[in-house]
PDB file of C-alpha atoms in Angstrom:
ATOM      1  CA  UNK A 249       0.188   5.915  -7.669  1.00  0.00           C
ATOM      2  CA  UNK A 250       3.318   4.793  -9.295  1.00  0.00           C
ATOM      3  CA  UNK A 251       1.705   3.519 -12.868  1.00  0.00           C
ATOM      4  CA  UNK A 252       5.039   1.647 -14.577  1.00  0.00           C
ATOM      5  CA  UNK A 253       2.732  -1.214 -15.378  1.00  0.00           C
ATOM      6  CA  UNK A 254      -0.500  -1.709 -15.712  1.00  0.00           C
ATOM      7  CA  UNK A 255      -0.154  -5.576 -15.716  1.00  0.00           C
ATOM      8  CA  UNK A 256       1.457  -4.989 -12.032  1.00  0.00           C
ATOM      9  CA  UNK A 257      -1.889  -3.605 -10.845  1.00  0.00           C
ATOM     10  CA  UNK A 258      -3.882  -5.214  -8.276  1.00  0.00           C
ATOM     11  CA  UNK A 259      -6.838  -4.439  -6.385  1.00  0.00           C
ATOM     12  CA  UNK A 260      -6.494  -4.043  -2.544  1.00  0.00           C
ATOM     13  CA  UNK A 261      -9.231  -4.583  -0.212  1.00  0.00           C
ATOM     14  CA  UNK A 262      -8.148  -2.566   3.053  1.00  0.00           C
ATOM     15  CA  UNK A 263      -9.322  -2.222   6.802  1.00  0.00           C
ATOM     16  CA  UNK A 264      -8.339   1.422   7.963  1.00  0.00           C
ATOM     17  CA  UNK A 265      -8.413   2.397  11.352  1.00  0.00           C
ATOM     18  CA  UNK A 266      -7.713   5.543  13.322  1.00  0.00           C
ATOM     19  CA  UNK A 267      -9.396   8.113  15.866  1.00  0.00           C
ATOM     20  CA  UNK A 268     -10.071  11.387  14.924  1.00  0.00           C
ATOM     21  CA  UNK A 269     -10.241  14.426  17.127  1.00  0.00           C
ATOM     22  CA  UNK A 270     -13.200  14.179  19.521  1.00  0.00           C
ATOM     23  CA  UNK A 271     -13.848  10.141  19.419  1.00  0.00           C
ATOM     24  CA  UNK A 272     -13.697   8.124  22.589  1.00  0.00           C
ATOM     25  CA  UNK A 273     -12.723   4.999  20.546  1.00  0.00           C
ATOM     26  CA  UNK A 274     -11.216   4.129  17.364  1.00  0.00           C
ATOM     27  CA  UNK A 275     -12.817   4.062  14.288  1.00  0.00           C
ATOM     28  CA  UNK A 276     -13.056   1.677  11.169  1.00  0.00           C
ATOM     29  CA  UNK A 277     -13.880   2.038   7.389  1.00  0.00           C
ATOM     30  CA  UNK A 278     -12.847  -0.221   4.309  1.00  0.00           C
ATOM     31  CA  UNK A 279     -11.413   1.063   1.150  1.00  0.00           C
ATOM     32  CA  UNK A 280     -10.744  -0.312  -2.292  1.00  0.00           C
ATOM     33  CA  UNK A 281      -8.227   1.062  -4.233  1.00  0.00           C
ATOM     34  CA  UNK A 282      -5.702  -0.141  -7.480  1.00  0.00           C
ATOM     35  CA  UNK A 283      -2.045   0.274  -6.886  1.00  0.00           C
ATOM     36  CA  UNK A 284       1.213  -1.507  -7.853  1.00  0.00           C
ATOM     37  CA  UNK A 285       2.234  -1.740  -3.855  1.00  0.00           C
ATOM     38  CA  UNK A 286      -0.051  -0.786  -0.478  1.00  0.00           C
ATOM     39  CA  UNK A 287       2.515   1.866  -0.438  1.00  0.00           C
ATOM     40  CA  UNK A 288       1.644   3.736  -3.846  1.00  0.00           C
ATOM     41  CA  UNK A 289      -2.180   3.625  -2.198  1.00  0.00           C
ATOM     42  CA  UNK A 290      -1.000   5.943   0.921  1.00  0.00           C
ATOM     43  CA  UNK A 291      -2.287   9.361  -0.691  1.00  0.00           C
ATOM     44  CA  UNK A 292      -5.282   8.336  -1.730  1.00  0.00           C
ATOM     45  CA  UNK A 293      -5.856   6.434   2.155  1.00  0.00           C
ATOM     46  CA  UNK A 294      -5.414  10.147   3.237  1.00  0.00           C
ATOM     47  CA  UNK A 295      -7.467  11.737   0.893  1.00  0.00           C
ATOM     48  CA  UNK A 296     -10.384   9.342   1.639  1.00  0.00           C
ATOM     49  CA  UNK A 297     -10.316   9.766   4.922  1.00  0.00           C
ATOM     50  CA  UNK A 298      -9.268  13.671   5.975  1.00  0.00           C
ATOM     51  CA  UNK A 299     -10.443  14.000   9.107  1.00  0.00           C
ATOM     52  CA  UNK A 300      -7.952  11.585  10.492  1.00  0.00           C
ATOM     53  CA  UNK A 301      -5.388  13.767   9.498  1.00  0.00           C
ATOM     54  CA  UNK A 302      -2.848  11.523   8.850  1.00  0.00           C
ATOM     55  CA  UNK A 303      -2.860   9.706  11.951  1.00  0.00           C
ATOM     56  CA  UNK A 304      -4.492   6.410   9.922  1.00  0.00           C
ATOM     57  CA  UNK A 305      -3.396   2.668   9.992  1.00  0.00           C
ATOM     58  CA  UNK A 306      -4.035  -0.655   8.583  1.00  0.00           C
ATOM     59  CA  UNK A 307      -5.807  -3.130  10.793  1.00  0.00           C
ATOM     60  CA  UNK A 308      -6.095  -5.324   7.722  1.00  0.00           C
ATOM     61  CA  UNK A 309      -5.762  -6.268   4.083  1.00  0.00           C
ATOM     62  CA  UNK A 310      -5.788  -8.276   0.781  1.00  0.00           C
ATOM     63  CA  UNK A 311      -4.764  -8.290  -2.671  1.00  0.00           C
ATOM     64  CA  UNK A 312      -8.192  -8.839  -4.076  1.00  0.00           C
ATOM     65  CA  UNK A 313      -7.216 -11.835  -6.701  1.00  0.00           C
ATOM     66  CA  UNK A 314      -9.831 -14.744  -6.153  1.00  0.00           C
ATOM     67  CA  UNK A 315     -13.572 -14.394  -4.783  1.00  0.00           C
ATOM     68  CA  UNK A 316     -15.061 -17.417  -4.633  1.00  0.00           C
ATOM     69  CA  UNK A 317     -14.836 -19.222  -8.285  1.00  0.00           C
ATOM     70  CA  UNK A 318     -13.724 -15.762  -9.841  1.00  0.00           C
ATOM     71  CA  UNK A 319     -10.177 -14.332 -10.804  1.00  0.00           C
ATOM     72  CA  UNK A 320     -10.115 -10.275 -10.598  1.00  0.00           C
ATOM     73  CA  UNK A 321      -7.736  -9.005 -12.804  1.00  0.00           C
ATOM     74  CA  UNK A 322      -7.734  -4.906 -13.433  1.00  0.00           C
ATOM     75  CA  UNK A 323      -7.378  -3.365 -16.533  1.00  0.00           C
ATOM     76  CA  UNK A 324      -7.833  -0.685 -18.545  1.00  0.00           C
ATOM     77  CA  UNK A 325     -11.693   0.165 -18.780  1.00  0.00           C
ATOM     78  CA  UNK A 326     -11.492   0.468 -22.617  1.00  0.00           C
ATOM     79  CA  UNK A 327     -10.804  -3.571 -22.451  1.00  0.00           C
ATOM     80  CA  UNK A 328     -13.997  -3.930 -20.637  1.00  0.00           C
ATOM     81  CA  UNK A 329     -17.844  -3.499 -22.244  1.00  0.00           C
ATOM     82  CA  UNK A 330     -20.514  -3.592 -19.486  1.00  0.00           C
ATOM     83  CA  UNK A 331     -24.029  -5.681 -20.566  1.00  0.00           C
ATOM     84  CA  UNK A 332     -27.203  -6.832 -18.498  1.00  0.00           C
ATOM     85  CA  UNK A 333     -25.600 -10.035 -17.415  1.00  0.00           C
ATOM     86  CA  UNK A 334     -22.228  -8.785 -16.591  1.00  0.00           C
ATOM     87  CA  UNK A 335     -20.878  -9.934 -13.057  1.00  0.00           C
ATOM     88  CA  UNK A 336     -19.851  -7.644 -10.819  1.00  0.00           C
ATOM     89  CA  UNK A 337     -17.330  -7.420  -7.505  1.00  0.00           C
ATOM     90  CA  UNK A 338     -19.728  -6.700  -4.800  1.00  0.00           C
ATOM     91  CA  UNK A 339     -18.694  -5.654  -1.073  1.00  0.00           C
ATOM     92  CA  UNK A 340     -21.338  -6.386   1.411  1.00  0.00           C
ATOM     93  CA  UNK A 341     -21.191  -4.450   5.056  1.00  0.00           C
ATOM     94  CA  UNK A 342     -23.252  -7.513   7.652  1.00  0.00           C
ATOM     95  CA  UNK A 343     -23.950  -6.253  11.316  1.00  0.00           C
ATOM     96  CA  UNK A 344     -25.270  -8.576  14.044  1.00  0.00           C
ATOM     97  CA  UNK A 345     -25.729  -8.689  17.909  1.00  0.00           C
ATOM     98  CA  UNK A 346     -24.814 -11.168  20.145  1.00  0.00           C
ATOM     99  CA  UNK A 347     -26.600 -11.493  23.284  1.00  0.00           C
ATOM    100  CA  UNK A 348     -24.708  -9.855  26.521  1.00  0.00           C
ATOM    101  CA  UNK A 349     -22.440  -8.400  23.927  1.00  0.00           C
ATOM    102  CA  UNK A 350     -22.396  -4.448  24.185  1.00  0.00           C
ATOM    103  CA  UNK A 351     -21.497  -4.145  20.412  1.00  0.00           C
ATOM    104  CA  UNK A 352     -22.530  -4.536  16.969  1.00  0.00           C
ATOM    105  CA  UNK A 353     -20.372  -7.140  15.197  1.00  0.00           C
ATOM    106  CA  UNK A 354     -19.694  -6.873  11.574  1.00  0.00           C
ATOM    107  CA  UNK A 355     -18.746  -9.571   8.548  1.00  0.00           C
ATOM    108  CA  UNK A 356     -17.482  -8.429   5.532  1.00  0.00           C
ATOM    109  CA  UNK A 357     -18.368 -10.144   2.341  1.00  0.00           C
ATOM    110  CA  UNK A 358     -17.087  -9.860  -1.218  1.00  0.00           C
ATOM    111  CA  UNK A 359     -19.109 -11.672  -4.188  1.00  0.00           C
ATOM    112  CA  UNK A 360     -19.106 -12.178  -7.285  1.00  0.00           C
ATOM    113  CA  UNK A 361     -22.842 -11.639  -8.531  1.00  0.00           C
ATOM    114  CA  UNK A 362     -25.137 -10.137 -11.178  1.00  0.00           C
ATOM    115  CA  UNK A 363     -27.260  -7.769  -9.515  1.00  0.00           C
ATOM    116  CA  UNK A 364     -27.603  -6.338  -5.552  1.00  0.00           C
ATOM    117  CA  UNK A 365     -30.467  -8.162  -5.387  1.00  0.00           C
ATOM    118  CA  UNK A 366     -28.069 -11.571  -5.734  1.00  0.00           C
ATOM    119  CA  UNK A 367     -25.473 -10.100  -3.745  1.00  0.00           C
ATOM    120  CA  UNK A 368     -27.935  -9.397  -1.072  1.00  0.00           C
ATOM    121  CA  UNK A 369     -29.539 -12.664  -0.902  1.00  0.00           C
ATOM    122  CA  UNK A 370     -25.437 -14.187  -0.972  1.00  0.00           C
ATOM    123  CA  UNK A 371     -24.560 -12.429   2.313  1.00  0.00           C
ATOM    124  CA  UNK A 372     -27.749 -13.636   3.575  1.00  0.00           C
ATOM    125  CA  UNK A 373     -26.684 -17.152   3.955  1.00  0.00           C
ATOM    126  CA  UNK A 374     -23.724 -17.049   5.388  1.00  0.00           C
ATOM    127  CA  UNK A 375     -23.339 -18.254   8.832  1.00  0.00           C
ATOM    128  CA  UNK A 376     -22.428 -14.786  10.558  1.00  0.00           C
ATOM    129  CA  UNK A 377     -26.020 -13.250   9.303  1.00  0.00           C
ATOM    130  CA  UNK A 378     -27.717 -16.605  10.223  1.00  0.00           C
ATOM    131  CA  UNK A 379     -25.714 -16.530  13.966  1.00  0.00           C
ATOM    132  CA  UNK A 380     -25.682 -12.589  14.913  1.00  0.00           C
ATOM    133  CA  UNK A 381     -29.555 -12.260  15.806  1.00  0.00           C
ATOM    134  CA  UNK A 382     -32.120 -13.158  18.206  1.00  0.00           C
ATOM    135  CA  UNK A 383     -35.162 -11.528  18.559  1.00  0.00           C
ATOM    136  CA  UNK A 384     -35.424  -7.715  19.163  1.00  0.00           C
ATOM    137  CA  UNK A 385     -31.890  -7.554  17.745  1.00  0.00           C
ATOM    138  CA  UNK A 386     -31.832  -9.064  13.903  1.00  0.00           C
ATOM    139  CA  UNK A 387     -28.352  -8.919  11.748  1.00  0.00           C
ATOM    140  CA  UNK A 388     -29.004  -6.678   9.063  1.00  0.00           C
ATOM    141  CA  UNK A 389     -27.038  -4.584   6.187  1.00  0.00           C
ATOM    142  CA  UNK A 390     -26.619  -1.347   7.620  1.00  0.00           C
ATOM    143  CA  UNK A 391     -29.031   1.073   7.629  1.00  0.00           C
ATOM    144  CA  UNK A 392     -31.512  -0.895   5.998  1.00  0.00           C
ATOM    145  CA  UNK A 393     -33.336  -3.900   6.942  1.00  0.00           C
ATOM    146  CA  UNK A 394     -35.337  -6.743   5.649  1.00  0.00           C
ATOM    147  CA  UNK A 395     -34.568  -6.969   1.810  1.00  0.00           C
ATOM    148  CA  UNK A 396     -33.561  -3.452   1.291  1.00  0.00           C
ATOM    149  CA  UNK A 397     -30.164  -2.981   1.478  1.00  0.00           C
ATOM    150  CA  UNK A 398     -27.620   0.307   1.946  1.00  0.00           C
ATOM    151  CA  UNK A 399     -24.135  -0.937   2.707  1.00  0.00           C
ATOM    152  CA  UNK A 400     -23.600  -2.709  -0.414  1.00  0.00           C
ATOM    153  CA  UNK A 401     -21.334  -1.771  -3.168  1.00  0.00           C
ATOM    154  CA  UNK A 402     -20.474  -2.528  -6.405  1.00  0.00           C
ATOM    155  CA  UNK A 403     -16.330  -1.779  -5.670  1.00  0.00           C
ATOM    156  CA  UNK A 404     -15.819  -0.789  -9.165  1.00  0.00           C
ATOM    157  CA  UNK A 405     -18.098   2.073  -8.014  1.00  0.00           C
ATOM    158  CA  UNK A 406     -16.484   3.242  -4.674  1.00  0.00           C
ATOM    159  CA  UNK A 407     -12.651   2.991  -5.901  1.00  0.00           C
ATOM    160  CA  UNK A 408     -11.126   6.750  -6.136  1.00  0.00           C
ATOM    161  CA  UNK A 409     -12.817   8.606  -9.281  1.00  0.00           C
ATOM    162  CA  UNK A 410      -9.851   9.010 -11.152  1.00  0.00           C
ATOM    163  CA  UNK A 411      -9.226   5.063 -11.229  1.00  0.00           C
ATOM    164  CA  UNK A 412     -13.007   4.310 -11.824  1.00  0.00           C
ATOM    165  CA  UNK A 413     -12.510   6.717 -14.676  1.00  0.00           C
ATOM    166  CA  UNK A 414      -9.115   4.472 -15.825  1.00  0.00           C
ATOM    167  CA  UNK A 415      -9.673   1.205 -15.041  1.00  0.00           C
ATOM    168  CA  UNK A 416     -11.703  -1.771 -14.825  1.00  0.00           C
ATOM    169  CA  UNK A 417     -12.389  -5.065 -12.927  1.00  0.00           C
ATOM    170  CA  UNK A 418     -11.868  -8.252 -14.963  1.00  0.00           C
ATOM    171  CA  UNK A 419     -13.547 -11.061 -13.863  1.00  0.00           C
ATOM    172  CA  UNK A 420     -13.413 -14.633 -14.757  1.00  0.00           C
ATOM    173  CA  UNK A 421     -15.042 -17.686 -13.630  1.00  0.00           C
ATOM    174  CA  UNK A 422     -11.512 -19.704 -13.086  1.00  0.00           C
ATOM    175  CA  UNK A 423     -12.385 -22.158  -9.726  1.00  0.00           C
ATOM    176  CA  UNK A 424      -9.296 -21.944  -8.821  1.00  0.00           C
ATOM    177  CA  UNK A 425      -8.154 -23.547  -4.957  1.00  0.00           C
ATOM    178  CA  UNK A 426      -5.945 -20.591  -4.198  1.00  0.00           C
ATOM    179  CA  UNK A 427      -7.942 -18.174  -2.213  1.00  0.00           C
ATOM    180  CA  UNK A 428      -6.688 -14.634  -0.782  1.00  0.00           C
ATOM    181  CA  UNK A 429      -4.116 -14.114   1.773  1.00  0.00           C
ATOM    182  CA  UNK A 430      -5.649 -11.779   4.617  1.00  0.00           C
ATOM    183  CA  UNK A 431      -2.787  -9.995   6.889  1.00  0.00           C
ATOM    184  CA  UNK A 432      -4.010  -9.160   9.980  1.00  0.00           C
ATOM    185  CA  UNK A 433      -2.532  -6.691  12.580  1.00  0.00           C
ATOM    186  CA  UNK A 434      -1.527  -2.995  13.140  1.00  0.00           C
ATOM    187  CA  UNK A 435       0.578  -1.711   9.734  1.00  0.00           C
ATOM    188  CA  UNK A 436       1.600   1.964  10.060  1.00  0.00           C
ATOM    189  CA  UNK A 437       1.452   4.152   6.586  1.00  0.00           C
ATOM    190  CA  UNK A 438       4.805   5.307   6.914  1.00  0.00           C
ATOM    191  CA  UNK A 439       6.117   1.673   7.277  1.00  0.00           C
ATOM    192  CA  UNK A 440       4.546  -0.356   4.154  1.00  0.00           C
ATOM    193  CA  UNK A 441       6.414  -2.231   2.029  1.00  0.00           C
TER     194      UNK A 441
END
């Protein structure tokens, strides 16, 4: 990761895909990392996922700025103290079913929040949990159900170890109007800008 500056750090938010050896259909898993570019973040895309051997892609991304009313800035994690009511950047897995659908639908939700427990109850109202169930077949977070809860994260805790053990996640109550930009469609490694 090319560190010139850390004031030209961002958090990125990504959607890799890719099939490794032996799987009948491609294969998805989100990662958080801090970079200057989606470019610097190419070695550690590879190192978090090996057994794709190289053979990953994008299917989608952010620059992880504004969630909600909150600005996310990162910086060094000597700027940062951690108390009780500190908020935290949550990511929040959601899988549903749709009748006659042969699949399991997911949402993914970042928030701003105190606790899991708020995070949790946040994903909870958003339409795609509310629309993704009928009986038999309720949305849940994975591998849990009811009010436990598995795939949730607090992202400052999944980001590679050597940037946990670097930086920090600013955040700011700032209710601003500007919102991420998502890009959506197939980016190759080799070809980032």
């Amino acid at each position: 990761m090319n560190q010139n500056s850390e004031s030209t750090l961002h958090l990125y938010m990504l959607l890799l895909g890719g099939k490794p050896k032996g799987r009948h259909t491609e294969q998805h898993d989100i990662f958080f990392a801090i970079g200057d570019s989606l470019k610097a973040l190419v070695p550690d895309i590879n190192l978090f996922w090996p057994e794709a051997k190289g053979e990953l892609h994008i299917d989608a991304w952010r620059e992880v700025k504004q969630v909600g009313a909150y600005s996310i800035e990162v910086v060094p994690r000597a700027a940062i103290s951690r108390g009780q009511d500190t908020d935290h950047l949550f990511f929040v897995n959601l899988g549903g079913y749709q009748k006659g659908l042969f699949d399991e639908p997911h949402f993914k939700v970042l928030t701003v929040q105190k606790n899991m427990a708020a995070a949790t109850k946040e994903a909870k109202n958003t339409s795609f949990y509310r629309e993704t169930q009928f009986p038999g077949a309720n949305s849940h977070i994975d591998d849990k159900y009811g009010l436990d809860v598995d795939d949730i994260y607090d992202v400052e805790e999944i980001l590679p170890l050597y940037q946990r053990e670097k930086y920090a996640l600013k955040i700011t109550e700032r209710n601003s109007e500007i919102q991420d930009e998502y890009h959506l469609g197939y980016f190759k490694l080799n070809k980032l800008p």
